[in-house]
CSV table of C-alpha atoms and ligand atoms in Angstrom, one decimal:
chain,number,residue,atom,x,y,z
A,1,UNK,CA,-0.1,-0.1,0.2
A,2,UNK,CA,1.0,3.3,-0.5
A,3,UNK,CA,1.6,6.1,1.9
A,4,UNK,CA,0.6,9.9,1.4
A,5,UNK,CA,3.6,11.1,0.3
A,6,UNK,CA,4.7,8.1,-2.0
A,7,UNK,CA,3.9,8.5,-5.6
A,8,UNK,CA,2.3,5.5,-7.6
A,9,UNK,CA,3.1,4.8,-11.0
A,10,UNK,CA,1.7,2.2,-13.3
A,11,UNK,CA,3.7,1.0,-16.4
A,12,UNK,CA,1.8,-0.9,-19.3
A,13,UNK,CA,4.7,-3.2,-20.9
A,14,UNK,CA,6.5,-3.5,-17.5
A,15,UNK,CA,8.1,-6.7,-18.7
A,16,UNK,CA,9.4,-5.2,-22.0
A,17,UNK,CA,13.1,-3.7,-22.2
A,18,UNK,CA,12.0,-0.1,-21.3
A,19,UNK,CA,9.3,-1.2,-18.9
A,20,UNK,CA,11.9,-3.3,-16.8
A,21,UNK,CA,14.4,-0.3,-16.5
A,22,UNK,CA,11.9,2.2,-16.0
A,23,UNK,CA,10.6,0.1,-12.9
A,24,UNK,CA,14.0,0.2,-11.5
A,25,UNK,CA,14.4,3.9,-11.8
A,26,UNK,CA,11.1,4.6,-10.3
A,27,UNK,CA,11.8,1.9,-7.4
A,28,UNK,CA,15.0,3.9,-6.8
A,29,UNK,CA,13.2,7.2,-6.5
A,30,UNK,CA,10.6,5.5,-3.8
A,31,UNK,CA,7.8,5.1,-5.9
A,32,UNK,CA,5.3,2.2,-5.5
A,33,UNK,CA,5.4,0.8,-9.0
A,34,UNK,CA,2.7,-1.2,-10.5
A,35,UNK,CA,2.7,-3.0,-13.7
A,36,UNK,CA,0.4,-4.5,-16.3
A,37,UNK,CA,1.2,-7.9,-18.1
A,38,UNK,CA,-1.2,-10.0,-20.6
A,39,UNK,CA,-1.8,-13.3,-19.5
A,40,UNK,CA,0.3,-16.1,-20.7
A,41,UNK,CA,0.4,-19.6,-20.1
A,42,UNK,CA,3.9,-19.5,-18.9
A,43,UNK,CA,5.7,-17.1,-16.3
A,44,UNK,CA,8.0,-15.4,-18.5
A,45,UNK,CA,8.8,-12.6,-16.6
A,46,UNK,CA,12.6,-12.5,-17.2
A,47,UNK,CA,13.4,-8.8,-17.3
A,48,UNK,CA,11.7,-8.3,-14.0
A,49,UNK,CA,12.6,-11.2,-12.0
A,50,UNK,CA,15.3,-9.3,-9.7
A,51,UNK,CA,12.6,-6.7,-8.8
A,52,UNK,CA,9.6,-9.1,-8.5
A,53,UNK,CA,9.1,-8.8,-4.9
A,54,UNK,CA,9.2,-4.8,-5.1
A,55,UNK,CA,6.5,-4.3,-7.7
A,56,UNK,CA,2.7,-5.1,-8.1
A,57,UNK,CA,1.6,-7.0,-11.0
A,58,UNK,CA,-1.8,-6.7,-12.7
A,59,UNK,CA,-3.3,-8.9,-15.6
A,60,UNK,CA,-4.7,-6.6,-18.4
A,61,UNK,CA,-4.7,-6.2,-21.9
A,62,UNK,CA,-4.4,-3.4,-24.4
A,63,UNK,CA,-7.2,-4.9,-26.7
A,64,UNK,CA,-9.5,-5.2,-23.5
A,65,UNK,CA,-11.0,-1.8,-22.4
A,66,UNK,CA,-12.7,-3.1,-19.1
A,67,UNK,CA,-9.6,-4.6,-17.9
A,68,UNK,CA,-7.5,-1.3,-18.4
A,69,UNK,CA,-10.2,0.6,-16.5
A,70,UNK,CA,-10.5,-1.7,-13.7
A,71,UNK,CA,-6.5,-1.7,-12.9
A,72,UNK,CA,-6.5,1.8,-13.1
A,73,UNK,CA,-9.4,2.3,-11.0
A,74,UNK,CA,-7.7,0.0,-8.4
A,75,UNK,CA,-4.1,1.2,-8.6
A,76,UNK,CA,-5.0,5.0,-8.7
A,77,UNK,CA,-1.9,5.7,-10.1
A,78,UNK,CA,-0.2,9.4,-10.0
A,79,UNK,CA,1.7,8.8,-13.3
A,80,UNK,CA,0.8,6.4,-16.1
A,81,UNK,CA,3.5,5.2,-18.6
A,82,UNK,CA,2.2,3.6,-21.7
A,83,UNK,CA,4.9,1.3,-23.1
A,84,UNK,CA,3.0,-1.7,-24.1
A,85,UNK,CA,3.1,-2.2,-27.9
A,86,UNK,CA,3.8,-4.5,-30.6
A,87,UNK,CA,7.1,-3.1,-30.9
A,88,UNK,CA,8.9,-5.3,-33.8
A,89,UNK,CA,8.6,-3.5,-37.4
A,90,UNK,CA,8.7,-6.7,-39.5
A,91,UNK,CA,6.0,-8.5,-37.6
A,92,UNK,CA,3.8,-5.2,-38.3
A,93,UNK,CA,3.7,-6.1,-42.0
A,94,UNK,CA,2.6,-9.8,-41.1
A,95,UNK,CA,0.0,-8.7,-38.5
A,96,UNK,CA,-1.2,-5.1,-39.5
A,97,UNK,CA,-4.5,-5.4,-38.2
A,98,UNK,CA,-3.1,-6.7,-34.7
A,99,UNK,CA,-0.5,-3.9,-34.7
A,100,UNK,CA,-3.2,-1.1,-35.3
A,101,UNK,CA,-5.2,-2.7,-32.5
A,102,UNK,CA,-2.1,-2.9,-30.0
A,103,UNK,CA,0.0,0.0,-30.8
A,104,UNK,CA,-2.6,2.4,-32.4
A,105,UNK,CA,-6.2,1.7,-30.8
A,106,UNK,CA,-4.6,0.5,-27.5
A,107,UNK,CA,-3.3,4.1,-26.7
A,108,UNK,CA,-6.9,5.4,-27.1
A,109,UNK,CA,-8.2,2.7,-24.7
A,110,UNK,CA,-5.8,3.5,-22.2
A,111,UNK,CA,-6.6,7.2,-22.4
A,112,UNK,CA,-10.0,6.5,-22.1
A,113,UNK,CA,-9.6,4.3,-18.9
A,114,UNK,CA,-7.8,7.1,-17.3
A,115,UNK,CA,-10.2,9.6,-18.2
A,116,UNK,CA,-12.7,7.4,-16.2
A,117,UNK,CA,-10.7,6.3,-13.7
A,118,UNK,CA,-8.2,8.8,-12.6
A,119,UNK,CA,-8.3,11.6,-14.8
A,120,UNK,CA,-5.8,13.6,-12.8
A,121,UNK,CA,-3.1,11.2,-13.4
A,122,UNK,CA,-0.1,12.2,-15.8
A,123,UNK,CA,0.1,10.2,-19.0
A,124,UNK,CA,3.3,9.2,-21.0
A,125,UNK,CA,2.9,7.7,-24.5
A,126,UNK,CA,5.9,5.8,-26.1
A,127,UNK,CA,6.0,7.4,-29.6
A,128,UNK,CA,8.7,6.6,-31.8
A,129,UNK,CA,11.2,7.9,-34.7
A,130,UNK,CA,9.6,5.4,-36.9
A,131,UNK,CA,7.0,7.9,-37.3
A,132,UNK,CA,9.4,10.0,-39.2
A,133,UNK,CA,10.1,7.1,-41.8
A,134,UNK,CA,10.9,8.3,-45.2
A,135,UNK,CA,12.5,11.5,-43.4
A,136,UNK,CA,11.5,14.9,-44.6
A,137,UNK,CA,14.0,16.5,-42.6
A,138,UNK,CA,17.6,15.9,-41.3
A,139,UNK,CA,17.9,15.9,-38.3
A,140,UNK,CA,14.6,15.2,-37.0
A,141,UNK,CA,12.8,17.6,-34.2
A,142,UNK,CA,9.3,17.8,-32.7
A,143,UNK,CA,8.3,20.0,-35.6
A,144,UNK,CA,9.4,17.6,-38.6
A,145,UNK,CA,6.5,16.2,-40.5
A,146,UNK,CA,5.9,12.4,-40.1
A,147,UNK,CA,6.0,9.9,-43.1
A,148,UNK,CA,6.0,6.2,-41.5
A,149,UNK,CA,6.9,3.5,-43.7
A,150,UNK,CA,5.6,0.7,-42.1
A,151,UNK,CA,2.4,-0.4,-40.5
A,152,UNK,CA,4.1,-0.2,-37.0
A,153,UNK,CA,5.2,3.6,-37.9
A,154,UNK,CA,1.3,4.6,-39.0
A,155,UNK,CA,0.1,2.9,-35.8
A,156,UNK,CA,2.6,4.9,-33.6
A,157,UNK,CA,1.4,8.3,-35.6
A,158,UNK,CA,-2.2,7.4,-34.6
A,159,UNK,CA,-0.9,6.9,-31.0
A,160,UNK,CA,0.8,10.2,-30.9
A,161,UNK,CA,-2.0,12.3,-32.4
A,162,UNK,CA,-4.8,10.8,-30.0
A,163,UNK,CA,-2.3,11.4,-27.2
A,164,UNK,CA,-2.3,15.0,-28.4
A,165,UNK,CA,-5.9,15.3,-29.0
A,166,UNK,CA,-6.9,13.9,-25.5
A,167,UNK,CA,-4.7,16.6,-24.1
A,168,UNK,CA,-6.3,19.1,-26.0
A,169,UNK,CA,-9.7,18.1,-25.8
A,170,UNK,CA,-9.8,17.2,-21.8
A,171,UNK,CA,-7.1,18.9,-20.6
A,172,UNK,CA,-5.3,15.9,-19.4
A,173,UNK,CA,-1.7,16.1,-18.6
A,174,UNK,CA,-0.6,13.7,-21.6
A,175,UNK,CA,3.1,13.9,-23.2
A,176,UNK,CA,4.3,11.9,-26.1
A,177,UNK,CA,7.9,11.0,-26.1
A,178,UNK,CA,9.3,10.6,-29.4
A,179,UNK,CA,11.9,8.1,-28.7
A,180,UNK,CA,14.9,7.1,-31.3
A,181,UNK,CA,16.2,3.6,-31.2
A,182,UNK,CA,17.5,2.6,-27.8
A,183,UNK,CA,19.1,-0.7,-27.0
A,184,UNK,CA,20.5,-2.5,-23.9
A,185,UNK,CA,21.6,-6.2,-22.9
A,186,UNK,CA,17.8,-6.7,-22.3
A,187,UNK,CA,16.7,-6.0,-25.9
A,188,UNK,CA,14.8,-8.5,-27.7
A,189,UNK,CA,16.8,-10.9,-29.6
A,190,UNK,CA,15.2,-10.1,-33.3
A,191,UNK,CA,16.4,-6.6,-32.9
A,192,UNK,CA,19.2,-5.6,-35.2
A,193,UNK,CA,21.3,-4.6,-32.2
A,194,UNK,CA,21.0,-7.5,-30.2
A,195,UNK,CA,20.9,-9.9,-32.9
A,196,UNK,CA,24.5,-8.9,-33.9
A,197,UNK,CA,25.9,-9.0,-30.2
A,198,UNK,CA,24.3,-12.2,-29.4
A,199,UNK,CA,25.8,-13.6,-32.6
A,200,UNK,CA,29.1,-12.2,-31.9
A,201,UNK,CA,29.2,-13.8,-28.5
A,202,UNK,CA,28.4,-16.9,-29.9
A,203,UNK,CA,30.9,-17.0,-32.7
A,204,UNK,CA,33.5,-16.1,-30.3
A,205,UNK,CA,32.8,-19.1,-28.3
A,206,UNK,CA,32.2,-21.4,-31.0
A,207,UNK,CA,28.5,-21.8,-30.6
A,208,UNK,CA,28.0,-20.2,-34.3
A,209,UNK,CA,29.5,-20.2,-37.4
A,210,UNK,CA,27.7,-17.1,-39.2
A,211,UNK,CA,25.5,-14.0,-39.1
A,212,UNK,CA,23.1,-13.3,-41.5
A,213,UNK,CA,21.6,-9.7,-41.9
A,214,UNK,CA,19.6,-7.6,-44.2
A,215,UNK,CA,20.4,-3.9,-45.0
A,216,UNK,CA,23.6,-2.8,-43.5
A,217,UNK,CA,23.6,0.7,-44.8
A,218,UNK,CA,20.3,1.5,-42.6
A,219,UNK,CA,21.6,4.3,-40.5
A,220,UNK,CA,19.7,4.8,-36.7
A,221,UNK,CA,20.5,7.1,-33.9
A,222,UNK,CA,21.0,4.5,-31.2
A,223,UNK,CA,21.2,5.4,-27.2
A,224,UNK,CA,21.1,3.1,-24.2
A,225,UNK,CA,17.5,2.3,-22.6
A,226,UNK,CA,18.6,3.4,-19.1
A,227,UNK,CA,19.1,6.7,-20.2
A,228,UNK,CA,15.9,7.0,-22.4
A,229,UNK,CA,13.6,6.0,-19.5
A,230,UNK,CA,15.2,8.8,-17.2
A,231,UNK,CA,13.7,11.1,-20.2
A,232,UNK,CA,10.2,9.6,-19.7
A,233,UNK,CA,10.3,10.2,-16.1
A,234,UNK,CA,11.5,13.7,-16.5
A,235,UNK,CA,8.5,14.5,-19.0
A,236,UNK,CA,6.2,13.9,-16.3
A,237,UNK,CA,7.8,16.0,-13.6
A,238,UNK,CA,7.3,19.0,-15.6
A,239,UNK,CA,4.4,21.8,-15.1
A,240,UNK,CA,2.9,21.4,-18.4
A,241,UNK,CA,2.7,18.5,-20.6
A,242,UNK,CA,4.4,18.8,-24.0
A,243,UNK,CA,6.1,16.4,-26.7
A,244,UNK,CA,9.7,15.7,-26.8
A,245,UNK,CA,12.4,14.1,-29.0
A,246,UNK,CA,15.0,11.9,-27.4
A,247,UNK,CA,17.8,10.8,-29.2
A,248,UNK,CA,21.7,11.4,-29.0
A,249,UNK,CA,22.2,13.4,-32.1
A,250,UNK,CA,24.3,11.0,-33.9
A,251,UNK,CA,23.7,8.5,-36.6
A,252,UNK,CA,25.6,5.2,-37.5
A,253,UNK,CA,25.2,2.6,-39.9
A,254,UNK,CA,24.3,-1.1,-39.2
A,255,UNK,CA,27.7,-2.0,-40.7
A,256,UNK,CA,29.4,0.3,-38.2
A,257,UNK,CA,27.6,-1.3,-35.3
A,258,UNK,CA,28.8,-5.0,-36.7
A,259,UNK,CA,32.4,-3.6,-37.1
A,260,UNK,CA,32.6,-2.2,-33.6
A,261,UNK,CA,30.9,-5.6,-31.9
A,262,UNK,CA,33.3,-8.0,-33.9
A,263,UNK,CA,36.2,-5.9,-33.5
A,264,UNK,CA,35.6,-5.9,-29.7
A,265,UNK,CA,36.1,-9.7,-29.4
A,266,UNK,CA,39.2,-9.6,-32.0
A,267,UNK,CA,37.3,-10.9,-35.2
A,268,UNK,CA,37.1,-10.0,-38.5
A,269,UNK,CA,33.2,-9.4,-39.5
A,270,UNK,CA,34.1,-10.1,-43.1
A,271,UNK,CA,34.6,-13.7,-42.4
A,272,UNK,CA,31.2,-14.2,-40.7
A,273,UNK,CA,28.5,-11.7,-41.9
A,274,UNK,CA,26.5,-12.9,-44.8
A,275,UNK,CA,23.6,-10.2,-46.2
A,276,UNK,CA,20.6,-12.2,-46.9
A,277,UNK,CA,17.8,-10.3,-48.8
A,278,UNK,CA,15.3,-12.3,-46.5
A,279,UNK,CA,15.9,-9.3,-43.9
A,280,UNK,CA,15.1,-6.6,-46.4
A,281,UNK,CA,11.9,-4.9,-45.5
A,282,UNK,CA,9.1,-4.0,-47.9
A,283,UNK,CA,9.7,-0.2,-47.2
A,284,UNK,CA,13.0,0.8,-45.5
A,285,UNK,CA,13.7,3.6,-43.2
A,286,UNK,CA,17.2,4.7,-44.2
A,287,UNK,CA,18.0,7.4,-42.0
A,288,UNK,CA,17.1,8.4,-38.4
A,289,UNK,CA,18.8,11.2,-36.6
A,290,UNK,CA,17.2,13.1,-33.8
A,291,UNK,CA,17.6,16.3,-32.5
A,292,UNK,CA,17.2,16.5,-29.0
A,293,UNK,CA,17.5,20.0,-28.2
A,294,UNK,CA,14.1,20.7,-26.7
A,295,UNK,CA,14.6,17.8,-24.4
A,296,UNK,CA,17.9,19.1,-23.3
A,297,UNK,CA,17.1,22.8,-22.7
A,298,UNK,CA,13.7,22.0,-21.1
A,299,UNK,CA,14.2,18.6,-19.2
A,300,UNK,CA,18.1,19.0,-18.6
A,301,UNK,CA,18.2,15.5,-20.0
A,302,UNK,CA,21.2,14.2,-21.9
A,303,UNK,CA,22.4,10.6,-22.9
A,304,UNK,CA,25.4,9.3,-20.5
A,305,UNK,CA,26.1,6.1,-22.6
A,306,UNK,CA,27.9,6.7,-26.0
A,307,UNK,CA,27.4,4.6,-29.2
A,308,UNK,CA,30.8,2.7,-28.7
A,309,UNK,CA,29.8,1.8,-24.9
A,310,UNK,CA,26.5,0.9,-25.9
A,311,UNK,CA,28.2,-1.8,-28.2
A,312,UNK,CA,30.5,-3.2,-26.0
A,313,UNK,CA,28.2,-3.2,-23.2
A,314,UNK,CA,26.0,-5.4,-25.1
A,315,UNK,CA,28.6,-7.6,-26.5
A,316,UNK,CA,30.2,-8.2,-23.2
A,317,UNK,CA,26.7,-9.0,-21.5
A,318,UNK,CA,26.1,-11.7,-24.1
A,319,UNK,CA,29.5,-13.0,-23.9
A,320,UNK,CA,28.9,-13.6,-20.2
A,321,UNK,CA,25.6,-14.9,-20.6
A,322,UNK,CA,26.8,-17.6,-23.2
A,323,UNK,CA,29.9,-18.5,-21.4
A,324,UNK,CA,27.8,-19.2,-18.2
A,325,UNK,CA,25.0,-21.3,-20.2
A,326,UNK,CA,27.9,-23.1,-21.6
A,327,UNK,CA,29.4,-24.0,-18.7
A,328,UNK,CA,26.0,-25.3,-17.0
A,329,UNK,CA,25.3,-27.5,-20.3
A,330,UNK,CA,28.8,-29.0,-19.9
A,331,UNK,CA,28.7,-29.8,-16.4
A,332,UNK,CA,25.0,-31.5,-17.2
A,333,UNK,CA,26.8,-33.6,-19.6
A,334,UNK,CA,29.4,-34.6,-17.2
B,401,NAP,P1,9.2,-4.6,-25.9
B,401,NAP,O1,10.6,-4.9,-25.1
B,401,NAP,O2,8.7,-5.3,-27.1
B,401,NAP,O3,8.2,-4.5,-24.7
B,401,NAP,C1,6.9,-4.3,-25.2
B,401,NAP,C2,5.9,-4.8,-24.0
B,401,NAP,O4,4.5,-4.6,-24.3
B,401,NAP,C3,6.0,-6.3,-23.7
B,401,NAP,O5,6.3,-6.5,-22.5
B,401,NAP,C4,4.8,-6.8,-24.1
B,401,NAP,O6,4.0,-8.1,-23.5
B,401,NAP,C5,3.8,-5.8,-24.1
B,401,NAP,N1,2.5,-6.0,-24.8
B,401,NAP,C6,2.5,-6.3,-26.0
B,401,NAP,N2,1.2,-6.2,-26.5
B,401,NAP,C7,0.6,-6.0,-25.3
B,401,NAP,C8,-0.9,-6.2,-25.1
B,401,NAP,N3,-1.9,-6.5,-25.9
B,401,NAP,N4,-1.4,-5.9,-23.6
B,401,NAP,C9,-0.6,-5.9,-22.7
B,401,NAP,N5,1.0,-5.7,-22.9
B,401,NAP,C10,1.4,-5.8,-24.3
B,401,NAP,O7,9.6,-2.8,-26.2
B,401,NAP,P2,10.5,-1.7,-25.5
B,401,NAP,O8,11.6,-1.7,-26.7
B,401,NAP,O9,10.4,-1.8,-24.4
B,401,NAP,O10,9.6,-0.4,-26.1
B,401,NAP,C11,8.5,0.1,-25.4
B,401,NAP,C12,7.7,1.1,-26.1
B,401,NAP,O11,8.3,2.3,-26.8
B,401,NAP,C13,6.9,0.3,-27.3
B,401,NAP,O12,5.5,0.8,-27.2
B,401,NAP,C14,7.6,0.6,-28.4
B,401,NAP,O13,6.8,0.5,-29.3
B,401,NAP,C15,8.0,2.0,-27.9
B,401,NAP,N6,9.7,2.4,-28.3
B,401,NAP,C16,10.5,1.6,-28.6
B,401,NAP,C17,11.8,2.1,-28.9
B,401,NAP,C18,13.0,1.2,-28.8
B,401,NAP,O14,14.1,1.5,-29.7
B,401,NAP,N7,13.2,0.4,-27.9
B,401,NAP,C19,11.7,3.4,-29.5
B,401,NAP,C20,10.5,3.9,-29.7
B,401,NAP,C21,9.3,3.8,-29.1
B,401,NAP,P3,5.1,-9.2,-23.6
B,401,NAP,O15,5.9,-9.3,-22.7
B,401,NAP,O16,4.0,-10.2,-23.1
B,401,NAP,O17,5.3,-9.6,-25.1
B,402,GDD,N1,15.8,-6.5,-37.0
B,402,GDD,C1,16.8,-6.6,-38.0
B,402,GDD,N2,17.0,-7.6,-38.3
B,402,GDD,N3,17.0,-5.4,-38.6
B,402,GDD,C2,18.0,-5.6,-39.4
B,402,GDD,C3,18.5,-6.8,-39.9
B,402,GDD,C4,18.1,-8.1,-39.5
B,402,GDD,O1,18.7,-8.9,-39.5
B,402,GDD,N4,19.6,-6.2,-41.1
B,402,GDD,C5,19.5,-5.0,-41.2
B,402,GDD,N5,18.5,-4.7,-40.4
B,402,GDD,C6,18.1,-3.2,-40.3
B,402,GDD,C7,16.7,-2.7,-40.8
B,402,GDD,O2,16.4,-3.2,-42.0
B,402,GDD,C8,16.5,-1.5,-39.8
B,402,GDD,O3,16.9,-0.4,-41.0
B,402,GDD,C9,17.6,-1.5,-38.8
B,402,GDD,O4,18.4,-2.7,-38.7
B,402,GDD,C10,17.1,-1.3,-37.4
B,402,GDD,O5,16.3,-2.3,-37.3
B,402,GDD,P1,15.6,-2.9,-35.8
B,402,GDD,O6,16.5,-3.2,-34.8
B,402,GDD,O7,14.8,-4.1,-36.1
B,402,GDD,O8,14.8,-1.6,-35.5
B,402,GDD,P2,13.6,-0.7,-36.1
B,402,GDD,O9,14.8,0.6,-36.4
B,402,GDD,O10,12.8,-1.3,-37.1
B,402,GDD,O11,12.8,-0.2,-34.9
B,402,GDD,C11,13.2,-0.3,-33.5
B,402,GDD,O12,13.3,1.3,-33.4
B,402,GDD,C12,11.9,2.3,-33.5
B,402,GDD,C13,12.3,3.5,-33.1
B,402,GDD,O13,12.9,4.0,-34.2
B,402,GDD,C14,12.0,-0.8,-32.8
B,402,GDD,O14,12.4,-0.5,-31.2
B,402,GDD,C15,10.9,0.2,-32.6
B,402,GDD,O15,9.9,-0.4,-31.9
B,402,GDD,C16,11.1,1.6,-32.6
B,402,GDD,O16,9.9,2.3,-32.4
């Protein structure tokens, strides 16, 4: 139970990469932290296992309006962070309708639930640089028009605009954080950065022989997830609700990420990387580069982890993970 001065936060997608870092940050600030997970037949809350006893978990689904309203009414949060979504861009071409239900209309369901159950709570929407798509300006700021290139990007643009609309229609404290790509050792294995660092570690340990990738020329503004959840929190500590771009202001190709990762373990990437058109996308986002000036000035936010530090942190974490797993497998055989 919360005491009067303690703030309560509710996080949808608490079991995701960002949800787990945000929960840690809010616990460190003394918050009561509640999270929403969708029902699953197995308990797979790996990313929050280490803080499980300190947080409250509720079952609800972005597809189910009444489940969201009930959790918000029960928890009575001061701050709501809507991080849940179908977040993998290629899947959005395979499941476009479901992507729209989760990633677009799911935001309206959250906002409606908030309006009914706790209208004074502050709301954060996880918007995305994927909305800039075929970019109309370089670098991209809060004023750059959107040109999404995937069903995911289109769904996120809806989520952004409905957040702005509910702020303007109902005077809700609702912010949209337009976050550029952010990664960590907790990143899902299908995203390019983690796919690379996982493979580099396995190749180094003799557990894998090649790495098949798609477009090596795509450019992204990559930062560290731990830095980015701090920006989410800062947005909800302001006096007025607003929208902010969060990025590093640097862009790198997938090829550069590959080179640094392989170099870090003393391997030549050219011997292991195979370009496989299977991983090309129907419509690609070629270049993302954020302009976080507004966030730096207004929120006092800046990233602490550099691109090189991010790559090597992820490779080191995967090396440790796979070395440990190999050791455990060997001891089972012995
Ligand atoms: P993630 O690791 O894929 O986490 C997404 C979470 O949403 C998962 O825990 C997932 O649950 C949950 N979820 C999905 N569908 C749901 C549903 N119908 N009901 C309830 N929960 C559901 O993503 P992330 O990297 O942490 O990103 C967090 C948010 O920021 C997402 O909205 C993403 O689109 C957005 N974003 C991410 C980035 C980035 O670079 N990471 C950049 C911009 C915006 P399960 O654990 O059950 O799958
Ligand atoms: N996933 C993947 N797998 N991507 C590859 C591969 C591969 O084998 N080879 C090259 N790429 C390229 C993709 O074509 C894309 O241009 C780039 O690597 C990054 O892909 P992802 O890591 O899958 O991320 P994303 O940029 O599509 O989307 C991420 O960032 C968005 C913010 O811009 C996700 O986290 C989204 O949820 C987020 O909104």
